[in-house]
Amino acid sequence: MTHTADGLLGSDDPKRAGLGRAAILGALGVYAGLLALGWWALMRFTPDDVSLSLAGRHLEVHNVHDRLLRDGAVILTLLPLAFWIECLVVGWERCSLRRLFADRTPSLKTDLSVLVLGQGHVLDLVSKVLTLGAGVFASVWLRDRIAAATGFQVDASALPFLVQLVIYFYAYTFFDYWTHRFDHGRFFWPLHRYHHSARDFGVVTAARQHPAAFLGPFIVNLPMAFLGASPSVMIWVNVLVTGIGFLIHSEIKSDWGWVGRWIVQSPLHHRLHHKLDMTEKTGHFGLAPIWDRLFGTWYDNAHKYPEIGVSAPYRHGYFIVPDMARDYWHFWSGWFIRRTE
């Protein structure tokens, strides 16, 4: 048996490749069924509002179902689904899941560390410390007061949920596009560079984000709240954005046809955005290509498959503190010292 890009599991025998595809789809079906059953049980037997009394103190937790969806969506749903989709397309030998188990490069070890620490909310605490609470200030205090201060409030709640999802997805990607462009500027690049330092793409590369990056709460979350996006809609928008993020960092070599050119950014277009060779212009900042087309950063050259990374040296590996600390220092000192890297 040889490993080819065409055979799902690297088999030259179409029947065996077909059996491999059927096995993967069958496993996906079983997992999806068990996940749906577990979710139904949680919704059926878990109240949405919980009151607890511990050590003489009363604690109330509201919107439990939304919290479960938000916290469980990535690890239990989006990440496994992205792994399965990638495996179906590129085959077991090239998929991220096999590489994480059997062929972890130093770059993928970094991705895995950031993913685990992020899902464990360790990096959330680091983020609050490094950003001096800017994220909390932006998303909690100022967001709750913006409508009252302006006297203007958008309410799209009367629209069907799917219509709201489409509207707010494209609103989100518009503001995310500009956040991304600012991140590539002189002052914020040292923090965003951490994400671009990946030398290998894998599904989990999407998690490689510096905890001190704070533009998102200001440029994305605040306008979305101002535009009347409800918490439930924003949860699903974030689920959609996170799922797309996993796929465009995968080993799938596809431009997704007209979908990738107009609707949602493709893996090949995102690889072009991560290119190591900076002699060519950088583009493809938006998860929705329409914003790159409107603002002059669209380059339809997805047939290329460039080497990715940055010129600055990175240690990579499981111990992520030195690289993060260096980039954090470069961010603050960069306001006074101009660097070329």
mmCIF file of C-alpha atoms in Angstrom:
data_model
loop_
_atom_site.group_PDB
_atom_site.id
_atom_site.type_symbol
_atom_site.label_atom_id
_atom_site.label_comp_id
_atom_site.label_asym_id
_atom_site.label_seq_id
_atom_site.Cartn_x
_atom_site.Cartn_y
_atom_site.Cartn_z
ATOM 1 C CA MET A 1 0.000 0.000 0.000
ATOM 2 C CA THR A 2 1.322 3.449 -0.927
ATOM 3 C CA HIS A 3 0.278 6.801 0.413
ATOM 4 C CA THR A 4 -1.172 9.083 -2.209
ATOM 5 C CA ALA A 5 -3.065 12.331 -2.072
ATOM 6 C CA ASP A 6 -5.986 10.817 -3.983
ATOM 7 C CA GLY A 7 -6.692 7.753 -1.894
ATOM 8 C CA LEU A 8 -8.471 8.666 1.314
ATOM 9 C CA LEU A 9 -6.250 6.456 3.415
ATOM 10 C CA GLY A 10 -3.374 6.365 0.974
ATOM 11 C CA SER A 11 -4.545 3.163 -0.706
ATOM 12 C CA ASP A 12 -4.151 2.499 -4.434
ATOM 13 C CA ASP A 13 -7.139 0.171 -4.192
ATOM 14 C CA PRO A 14 -10.381 2.203 -4.714
ATOM 15 C CA LYS A 15 -12.336 -0.414 -2.766
ATOM 16 C CA ARG A 16 -10.075 -0.097 0.265
ATOM 17 C CA ALA A 17 -10.184 3.707 0.027
ATOM 18 C CA GLY A 18 -13.961 3.468 -0.136
ATOM 19 C CA LEU A 19 -13.987 1.255 2.941
ATOM 20 C CA GLY A 20 -11.747 3.729 4.737
ATOM 21 C CA ARG A 21 -14.073 6.599 3.871
ATOM 22 C CA ALA A 22 -17.060 4.589 5.056
ATOM 23 C CA ALA A 23 -15.299 3.783 8.346
ATOM 24 C CA ILE A 24 -14.489 7.438 9.003
ATOM 25 C CA LEU A 25 -18.021 8.528 8.156
ATOM 26 C CA GLY A 26 -19.412 5.751 10.328
ATOM 27 C CA ALA A 27 -17.264 6.833 13.270
ATOM 28 C CA LEU A 28 -18.366 10.420 12.727
ATOM 29 C CA GLY A 29 -22.010 9.325 12.721
ATOM 30 C CA VAL A 30 -21.604 7.390 15.972
ATOM 31 C CA TYR A 31 -19.815 10.299 17.636
ATOM 32 C CA ALA A 32 -22.416 12.804 16.430
ATOM 33 C CA GLY A 33 -25.208 10.554 17.719
ATOM 34 C CA LEU A 34 -23.613 10.208 21.151
ATOM 35 C CA LEU A 35 -22.931 13.950 21.285
ATOM 36 C CA ALA A 36 -26.526 14.759 20.332
ATOM 37 C CA LEU A 37 -27.806 12.330 22.973
ATOM 38 C CA GLY A 38 -25.573 13.890 25.619
ATOM 39 C CA TRP A 39 -26.626 17.406 24.636
ATOM 40 C CA TRP A 40 -30.312 16.426 24.741
ATOM 41 C CA ALA A 41 -29.822 14.959 28.221
ATOM 42 C CA LEU A 42 -28.145 18.141 29.432
ATOM 43 C CA MET A 43 -30.905 20.325 28.011
ATOM 44 C CA ARG A 44 -33.585 18.000 29.376
ATOM 45 C CA PHE A 45 -32.288 17.476 32.885
ATOM 46 C CA THR A 46 -30.166 20.580 33.554
ATOM 47 C CA PRO A 47 -31.993 23.813 34.483
ATOM 48 C CA ASP A 48 -31.021 27.011 32.688
ATOM 49 C CA ASP A 49 -30.778 28.876 35.995
ATOM 50 C CA VAL A 50 -29.059 27.293 38.981
ATOM 51 C CA SER A 51 -29.014 28.473 42.601
ATOM 52 C CA LEU A 52 -26.437 27.077 45.014
ATOM 53 C CA SER A 53 -25.705 27.636 48.686
ATOM 54 C CA LEU A 54 -22.113 26.940 49.690
ATOM 55 C CA ALA A 55 -20.530 27.727 53.062
ATOM 56 C CA GLY A 56 -23.284 30.150 53.891
ATOM 57 C CA ARG A 57 -23.020 31.991 50.585
ATOM 58 C CA HIS A 58 -25.686 32.039 47.893
ATOM 59 C CA LEU A 59 -24.613 31.690 44.290
ATOM 60 C CA GLU A 60 -26.800 32.061 41.209
ATOM 61 C CA VAL A 61 -25.741 30.973 37.726
ATOM 62 C CA HIS A 62 -27.880 32.052 34.779
ATOM 63 C CA ASN A 63 -27.936 30.968 31.105
ATOM 64 C CA VAL A 64 -26.409 27.599 31.924
ATOM 65 C CA HIS A 65 -27.302 26.142 28.521
ATOM 66 C CA ASP A 66 -25.558 28.952 26.636
ATOM 67 C CA ARG A 67 -22.511 28.551 28.862
ATOM 68 C CA LEU A 68 -22.379 24.816 28.177
ATOM 69 C CA LEU A 69 -22.661 25.452 24.443
ATOM 70 C CA ARG A 70 -19.962 28.117 24.508
ATOM 71 C CA ASP A 71 -17.497 26.129 26.619
ATOM 72 C CA GLY A 72 -18.146 22.717 25.078
ATOM 73 C CA ALA A 73 -18.511 23.645 21.432
ATOM 74 C CA VAL A 74 -14.796 23.831 20.654
ATOM 75 C CA ILE A 75 -13.454 20.644 22.251
ATOM 76 C CA LEU A 76 -16.506 18.415 21.921
ATOM 77 C CA THR A 77 -17.879 19.513 18.554
ATOM 78 C CA LEU A 78 -15.865 21.887 16.373
ATOM 79 C CA LEU A 79 -12.399 20.422 16.824
ATOM 80 C CA PRO A 80 -13.437 16.763 16.294
ATOM 81 C CA LEU A 81 -15.558 17.758 13.281
ATOM 82 C CA ALA A 82 -12.664 19.678 11.736
ATOM 83 C CA PHE A 83 -10.355 16.684 12.278
ATOM 84 C CA TRP A 84 -12.882 14.381 10.592
ATOM 85 C CA ILE A 85 -13.432 16.673 7.617
ATOM 86 C CA GLU A 86 -9.698 17.099 7.097
ATOM 87 C CA CYS A 87 -9.139 13.343 7.350
ATOM 88 C CA LEU A 88 -11.848 12.660 4.801
ATOM 89 C CA VAL A 89 -10.278 15.095 2.346
ATOM 90 C CA VAL A 90 -6.518 14.545 2.731
ATOM 91 C CA GLY A 91 -6.324 11.028 4.155
ATOM 92 C CA TRP A 92 -5.094 9.658 7.460
ATOM 93 C CA GLU A 93 -1.379 9.896 6.629
ATOM 94 C CA ARG A 94 -1.503 13.678 6.115
ATOM 95 C CA CYS A 95 -4.213 14.716 8.563
ATOM 96 C CA SER A 96 -3.543 16.820 11.661
ATOM 97 C CA LEU A 97 -4.869 14.215 14.075
ATOM 98 C CA ARG A 98 -2.311 11.581 13.042
ATOM 99 C CA ARG A 99 0.497 14.155 13.121
ATOM 100 C CA LEU A 100 -0.456 15.229 16.653
ATOM 101 C CA PHE A 101 -0.219 11.624 17.812
ATOM 102 C CA ALA A 102 2.700 10.316 15.774
ATOM 103 C CA ASP A 103 4.590 13.147 14.093
ATOM 104 C CA ARG A 104 4.440 16.295 16.240
ATOM 105 C CA THR A 105 6.779 18.990 14.996
ATOM 106 C CA PRO A 106 8.007 21.706 17.424
ATOM 107 C CA SER A 107 5.529 24.108 15.808
ATOM 108 C CA LEU A 108 2.597 21.751 16.350
ATOM 109 C CA LYS A 109 3.700 21.228 19.953
ATOM 110 C CA THR A 110 3.302 24.974 20.469
ATOM 111 C CA ASP A 111 -0.152 24.883 18.883
ATOM 112 C CA LEU A 112 -1.180 22.040 21.167
ATOM 113 C CA SER A 113 0.102 23.813 24.293
ATOM 114 C CA VAL A 114 -1.781 27.017 23.466
ATOM 115 C CA LEU A 115 -4.963 25.042 22.723
ATOM 116 C CA VAL A 116 -4.847 23.165 26.048
ATOM 117 C CA LEU A 117 -4.019 26.262 28.098
ATOM 118 C CA GLY A 118 -6.672 28.252 26.279
ATOM 119 C CA GLN A 119 -9.409 25.706 26.855
ATOM 120 C CA GLY A 120 -8.302 25.441 30.466
ATOM 121 C CA HIS A 121 -8.827 29.222 30.763
ATOM 122 C CA VAL A 122 -5.226 29.640 31.931
ATOM 123 C CA LEU A 123 -4.524 32.032 29.068
ATOM 124 C CA ASP A 124 -7.698 33.965 29.921
ATOM 125 C CA LEU A 125 -6.127 34.884 33.240
ATOM 126 C CA VAL A 126 -2.823 35.719 31.542
ATOM 127 C CA SER A 127 -4.704 37.899 29.070
ATOM 128 C CA LYS A 128 -6.381 39.903 31.834
ATOM 129 C CA VAL A 129 -3.008 40.505 33.485
ATOM 130 C CA LEU A 130 -1.059 41.381 30.325
ATOM 131 C CA THR A 131 -3.742 43.684 28.902
ATOM 132 C CA LEU A 132 -4.259 45.427 32.250
ATOM 133 C CA GLY A 133 -7.916 44.394 32.189
ATOM 134 C CA ALA A 134 -8.602 46.120 28.871
ATOM 135 C CA GLY A 135 -10.686 43.207 27.623
ATOM 136 C CA VAL A 136 -12.889 43.259 30.724
ATOM 137 C CA PHE A 137 -13.310 47.025 30.498
ATOM 138 C CA ALA A 138 -14.255 46.860 26.849
ATOM 139 C CA SER A 139 -16.597 43.913 26.837
ATOM 140 C CA VAL A 140 -18.320 44.324 30.184
ATOM 141 C CA TRP A 141 -18.431 47.949 31.278
ATOM 142 C CA LEU A 142 -18.368 50.004 28.091
ATOM 143 C CA ARG A 143 -20.457 47.585 26.049
ATOM 144 C CA ASP A 144 -23.337 47.719 28.533
ATOM 145 C CA ARG A 145 -23.443 51.508 28.383
ATOM 146 C CA ILE A 146 -22.972 52.307 24.711
ATOM 147 C CA ALA A 147 -26.665 52.122 23.793
ATOM 148 C CA ALA A 148 -27.704 54.295 26.736
ATOM 149 C CA ALA A 149 -25.005 56.871 25.973
ATOM 150 C CA THR A 150 -25.925 57.254 22.298
ATOM 151 C CA GLY A 151 -29.676 56.852 22.597
ATOM 152 C CA PHE A 152 -29.534 54.608 19.530
ATOM 153 C CA GLN A 153 -30.191 50.889 19.586
ATOM 154 C CA VAL A 154 -30.477 48.367 16.785
ATOM 155 C CA ASP A 155 -32.890 45.507 17.350
ATOM 156 C CA ALA A 156 -32.858 42.662 14.835
ATOM 157 C CA SER A 157 -34.565 40.167 17.128
ATOM 158 C CA ALA A 158 -37.731 40.134 14.976
ATOM 159 C CA LEU A 159 -35.814 38.610 12.067
ATOM 160 C CA PRO A 160 -35.556 34.809 11.669
ATOM 161 C CA PHE A 161 -32.561 33.382 13.525
ATOM 162 C CA LEU A 162 -30.768 32.203 10.349
ATOM 163 C CA VAL A 163 -31.138 35.671 8.814
ATOM 164 C CA GLN A 164 -29.662 37.206 11.966
ATOM 165 C CA LEU A 165 -26.827 34.667 11.835
ATOM 166 C CA VAL A 166 -25.912 35.655 8.258
ATOM 167 C CA ILE A 167 -26.166 39.388 8.963
ATOM 168 C CA TYR A 168 -24.078 39.283 12.111
ATOM 169 C CA PHE A 169 -21.551 36.858 10.616
ATOM 170 C CA TYR A 170 -20.761 39.343 7.865
ATOM 171 C CA ALA A 171 -20.849 42.251 10.317
ATOM 172 C CA TYR A 172 -18.425 40.339 12.551
ATOM 173 C CA THR A 173 -16.096 39.529 9.638
ATOM 174 C CA PHE A 174 -16.121 43.187 8.535
ATOM 175 C CA PHE A 175 -14.806 44.380 11.894
ATOM 176 C CA ASP A 176 -12.517 41.360 12.179
ATOM 177 C CA TYR A 177 -11.037 42.272 8.781
ATOM 178 C CA TRP A 178 -9.983 45.687 10.076
ATOM 179 C CA THR A 179 -8.716 44.211 13.335
ATOM 180 C CA HIS A 180 -6.583 41.850 11.279
ATOM 181 C CA ARG A 181 -5.213 44.664 9.109
ATOM 182 C CA PHE A 182 -4.294 46.711 12.180
ATOM 183 C CA ASP A 183 -2.593 43.607 13.613
ATOM 184 C CA HIS A 184 -0.308 43.607 10.582
ATOM 185 C CA GLY A 185 0.722 47.192 11.179
ATOM 186 C CA ARG A 186 3.925 48.261 12.893
ATOM 187 C CA PHE A 187 2.579 48.627 16.414
ATOM 188 C CA PHE A 188 0.455 45.495 16.829
ATOM 189 C CA TRP A 189 2.436 43.090 14.646
ATOM 190 C CA PRO A 190 4.673 41.786 17.496
ATOM 191 C CA LEU A 191 1.602 40.257 19.173
ATOM 192 C CA HIS A 192 0.019 38.935 15.971
ATOM 193 C CA ARG A 193 3.403 37.639 14.806
ATOM 194 C CA TYR A 194 3.058 34.876 17.387
ATOM 195 C CA HIS A 195 0.210 33.387 15.342
ATOM 196 C CA HIS A 196 2.178 33.757 12.094
ATOM 197 C CA SER A 197 5.246 32.098 13.600
ATOM 198 C CA ALA A 198 3.737 28.648 12.923
ATOM 199 C CA ARG A 199 5.978 26.698 10.536
ATOM 200 C CA ASP A 200 3.435 23.934 9.938
ATOM 201 C CA PHE A 201 -0.286 24.120 9.396
ATOM 202 C CA GLY A 202 -2.615 21.872 11.369
ATOM 203 C CA VAL A 203 -6.194 22.220 12.555
ATOM 204 C CA VAL A 204 -4.996 23.301 16.014
ATOM 205 C CA THR A 205 -2.832 26.117 14.568
ATOM 206 C CA ALA A 206 -5.961 28.262 14.739
ATOM 207 C CA ALA A 207 -5.546 28.314 18.538
ATOM 208 C CA ARG A 208 -2.061 29.864 18.377
ATOM 209 C CA GLN A 209 -2.885 33.395 19.580
ATOM 210 C CA HIS A 210 -0.924 35.648 21.912
ATOM 211 C CA PRO A 211 -2.898 36.235 25.143
ATOM 212 C CA ALA A 212 -2.013 39.949 25.155
ATOM 213 C CA ALA A 213 -3.788 40.632 21.851
ATOM 214 C CA PHE A 214 -6.590 42.999 22.786
ATOM 215 C CA LEU A 215 -7.784 44.732 19.599
ATOM 216 C CA GLY A 216 -10.635 42.251 19.140
ATOM 217 C CA PRO A 217 -12.739 43.364 22.135
ATOM 218 C CA PHE A 218 -12.578 46.969 20.945
ATOM 219 C CA ILE A 219 -12.902 46.642 17.168
ATOM 220 C CA VAL A 220 -15.169 43.575 17.021
ATOM 221 C CA ASN A 221 -17.164 43.024 20.210
ATOM 222 C CA LEU A 222 -18.198 46.609 20.914
ATOM 223 C CA PRO A 223 -19.602 47.340 17.426
ATOM 224 C CA MET A 224 -21.409 43.997 17.442
ATOM 225 C CA ALA A 225 -23.101 44.886 20.724
ATOM 226 C CA PHE A 226 -23.961 48.320 19.323
ATOM 227 C CA LEU A 227 -25.552 46.630 16.292
ATOM 228 C CA GLY A 228 -27.876 44.689 18.562
ATOM 229 C CA ALA A 229 -26.355 41.221 18.361
ATOM 230 C CA SER A 230 -27.919 39.141 21.125
ATOM 231 C CA PRO A 231 -25.712 36.851 23.250
ATOM 232 C CA SER A 232 -27.278 33.735 21.696
ATOM 233 C CA VAL A 233 -26.620 34.954 18.133
ATOM 234 C CA MET A 234 -23.061 35.919 19.018
ATOM 235 C CA ILE A 235 -22.433 32.477 20.486
ATOM 236 C CA TRP A 236 -23.399 30.888 17.173
ATOM 237 C CA VAL A 237 -21.416 33.459 15.174
ATOM 238 C CA ASN A 238 -18.369 32.597 17.274
ATOM 239 C CA VAL A 239 -19.039 28.881 16.784
ATOM 240 C CA LEU A 240 -19.128 29.466 13.010
ATOM 241 C CA VAL A 241 -15.995 31.630 13.032
ATOM 242 C CA THR A 242 -14.094 29.132 15.206
ATOM 243 C CA GLY A 243 -15.083 26.210 12.963
ATOM 244 C CA ILE A 244 -13.936 28.058 9.840
ATOM 245 C CA GLY A 245 -10.705 28.972 11.623
ATOM 246 C CA PHE A 246 -9.933 25.305 12.275
ATOM 247 C CA LEU A 247 -10.541 24.346 8.634
ATOM 248 C CA ILE A 248 -8.517 27.141 7.011
ATOM 249 C CA HIS A 249 -5.495 26.156 9.119
ATOM 250 C CA SER A 250 -5.830 22.493 8.117
ATOM 251 C CA GLU A 251 -3.824 20.515 5.559
ATOM 252 C CA ILE A 252 -6.674 20.713 3.050
ATOM 253 C CA LYS A 253 -5.227 21.973 -0.250
ATOM 254 C CA SER A 254 -8.293 23.588 -1.757
ATOM 255 C CA ASP A 255 -9.457 27.062 -2.753
ATOM 256 C CA TRP A 256 -13.095 25.911 -2.289
ATOM 257 C CA GLY A 257 -14.030 27.171 -5.746
ATOM 258 C CA TRP A 258 -16.452 30.095 -5.924
ATOM 259 C CA VAL A 259 -17.232 29.659 -2.213
ATOM 260 C CA GLY A 260 -13.606 30.419 -1.334
ATOM 261 C CA ARG A 261 -13.487 33.328 -3.760
ATOM 262 C CA TRP A 262 -16.643 35.051 -2.547
ATOM 263 C CA ILE A 263 -18.303 33.558 0.555
ATOM 264 C CA VAL A 264 -15.752 32.160 3.042
ATOM 265 C CA GLN A 265 -11.957 32.194 2.965
ATOM 266 C CA SER A 266 -10.364 28.921 1.856
ATOM 267 C CA PRO A 267 -7.385 27.013 3.308
ATOM 268 C CA LEU A 268 -5.179 27.861 0.317
ATOM 269 C CA HIS A 269 -5.984 31.562 0.493
ATOM 270 C CA HIS A 270 -5.203 31.563 4.203
ATOM 271 C CA ARG A 271 -1.894 29.806 3.593
ATOM 272 C CA LEU A 272 -1.018 32.637 1.208
ATOM 273 C CA HIS A 273 -1.746 35.042 4.033
ATOM 274 C CA HIS A 274 0.765 33.144 6.249
ATOM 275 C CA LYS A 275 3.525 33.133 3.616
ATOM 276 C CA LEU A 276 7.137 33.482 4.767
ATOM 277 C CA ASP A 277 8.225 35.436 1.696
ATOM 278 C CA MET A 278 7.311 39.037 2.491
ATOM 279 C CA THR A 279 8.571 40.412 -0.835
ATOM 280 C CA GLU A 280 5.038 39.869 -2.134
ATOM 281 C CA LYS A 281 2.104 41.847 -0.784
ATOM 282 C CA THR A 282 0.125 40.376 2.085
ATOM 283 C CA GLY A 283 -3.602 39.996 1.557
ATOM 284 C CA HIS A 284 -6.563 37.807 2.437
ATOM 285 C CA PHE A 285 -7.208 39.390 5.829
ATOM 286 C CA GLY A 286 -10.916 38.601 5.954
ATOM 287 C CA LEU A 287 -12.753 35.381 6.784
ATOM 288 C CA ALA A 288 -15.243 36.659 4.197
ATOM 289 C CA PRO A 289 -13.438 37.399 0.879
ATOM 290 C CA ILE A 290 -15.885 40.172 0.040
ATOM 291 C CA TRP A 291 -14.048 42.544 2.397
ATOM 292 C CA ASP A 292 -10.667 41.865 0.745
ATOM 293 C CA ARG A 293 -12.248 42.508 -2.634
ATOM 294 C CA LEU A 294 -13.844 45.764 -1.496
ATOM 295 C CA PHE A 295 -10.718 47.109 0.224
ATOM 296 C CA GLY A 296 -8.043 46.058 -2.264
ATOM 297 C CA THR A 297 -6.339 43.157 -0.477
ATOM 298 C CA TRP A 298 -7.618 40.272 -2.599
ATOM 299 C CA TYR A 299 -5.072 38.330 -4.653
ATOM 300 C CA ASP A 300 -6.463 35.435 -6.657
ATOM 301 C CA ASN A 301 -3.321 33.301 -6.652
ATOM 302 C CA ALA A 302 -4.464 30.340 -4.580
ATOM 303 C CA HIS A 303 -2.662 27.942 -6.926
ATOM 304 C CA LYS A 304 0.526 28.701 -4.993
ATOM 305 C CA TYR A 305 1.468 26.706 -1.889
ATOM 306 C CA PRO A 306 4.147 28.814 -0.152
ATOM 307 C CA GLU A 307 6.330 28.082 2.837
ATOM 308 C CA ILE A 308 4.827 29.698 5.932
ATOM 309 C CA GLY A 309 6.297 31.399 8.995
ATOM 310 C CA VAL A 310 8.118 34.602 9.941
ATOM 311 C CA SER A 311 11.739 35.716 9.759
ATOM 312 C CA ALA A 312 12.020 36.257 13.539
ATOM 313 C CA PRO A 313 13.441 33.210 15.387
ATOM 314 C CA TYR A 314 11.085 31.140 17.551
ATOM 315 C CA ARG A 315 11.884 28.269 19.911
ATOM 316 C CA HIS A 316 8.514 26.532 19.481
ATOM 317 C CA GLY A 317 7.861 23.385 21.519
ATOM 318 C CA TYR A 318 5.672 22.863 24.578
ATOM 319 C CA PHE A 319 7.298 25.596 26.673
ATOM 320 C CA ILE A 320 5.653 28.675 25.204
ATOM 321 C CA VAL A 321 6.625 31.286 27.802
ATOM 322 C CA PRO A 322 9.935 32.522 26.241
ATOM 323 C CA ASP A 323 8.424 33.240 22.816
ATOM 324 C CA MET A 324 5.322 34.874 24.310
ATOM 325 C CA ALA A 325 7.383 36.997 26.703
ATOM 326 C CA ARG A 326 9.744 38.142 23.928
ATOM 327 C CA ASP A 327 6.822 39.161 21.695
ATOM 328 C CA TYR A 328 5.144 40.980 24.581
ATOM 329 C CA TRP A 329 8.353 42.972 25.152
ATOM 330 C CA HIS A 330 8.639 43.711 21.433
ATOM 331 C CA PHE A 331 5.058 45.014 21.458
ATOM 332 C CA TRP A 332 5.669 47.600 24.189
ATOM 333 C CA SER A 333 9.180 48.560 23.142
ATOM 334 C CA GLY A 334 8.033 48.777 19.514
ATOM 335 C CA TRP A 335 6.194 52.001 20.275
ATOM 336 C CA PHE A 336 9.622 53.597 20.733
ATOM 337 C CA ILE A 337 11.962 51.359 18.716
ATOM 338 C CA ARG A 338 11.326 50.554 15.054
ATOM 339 C CA ARG A 339 12.047 46.931 14.142
ATOM 340 C CA THR A 340 12.187 45.291 10.734
ATOM 341 C CA GLU A 341 11.148 41.760 11.731
#
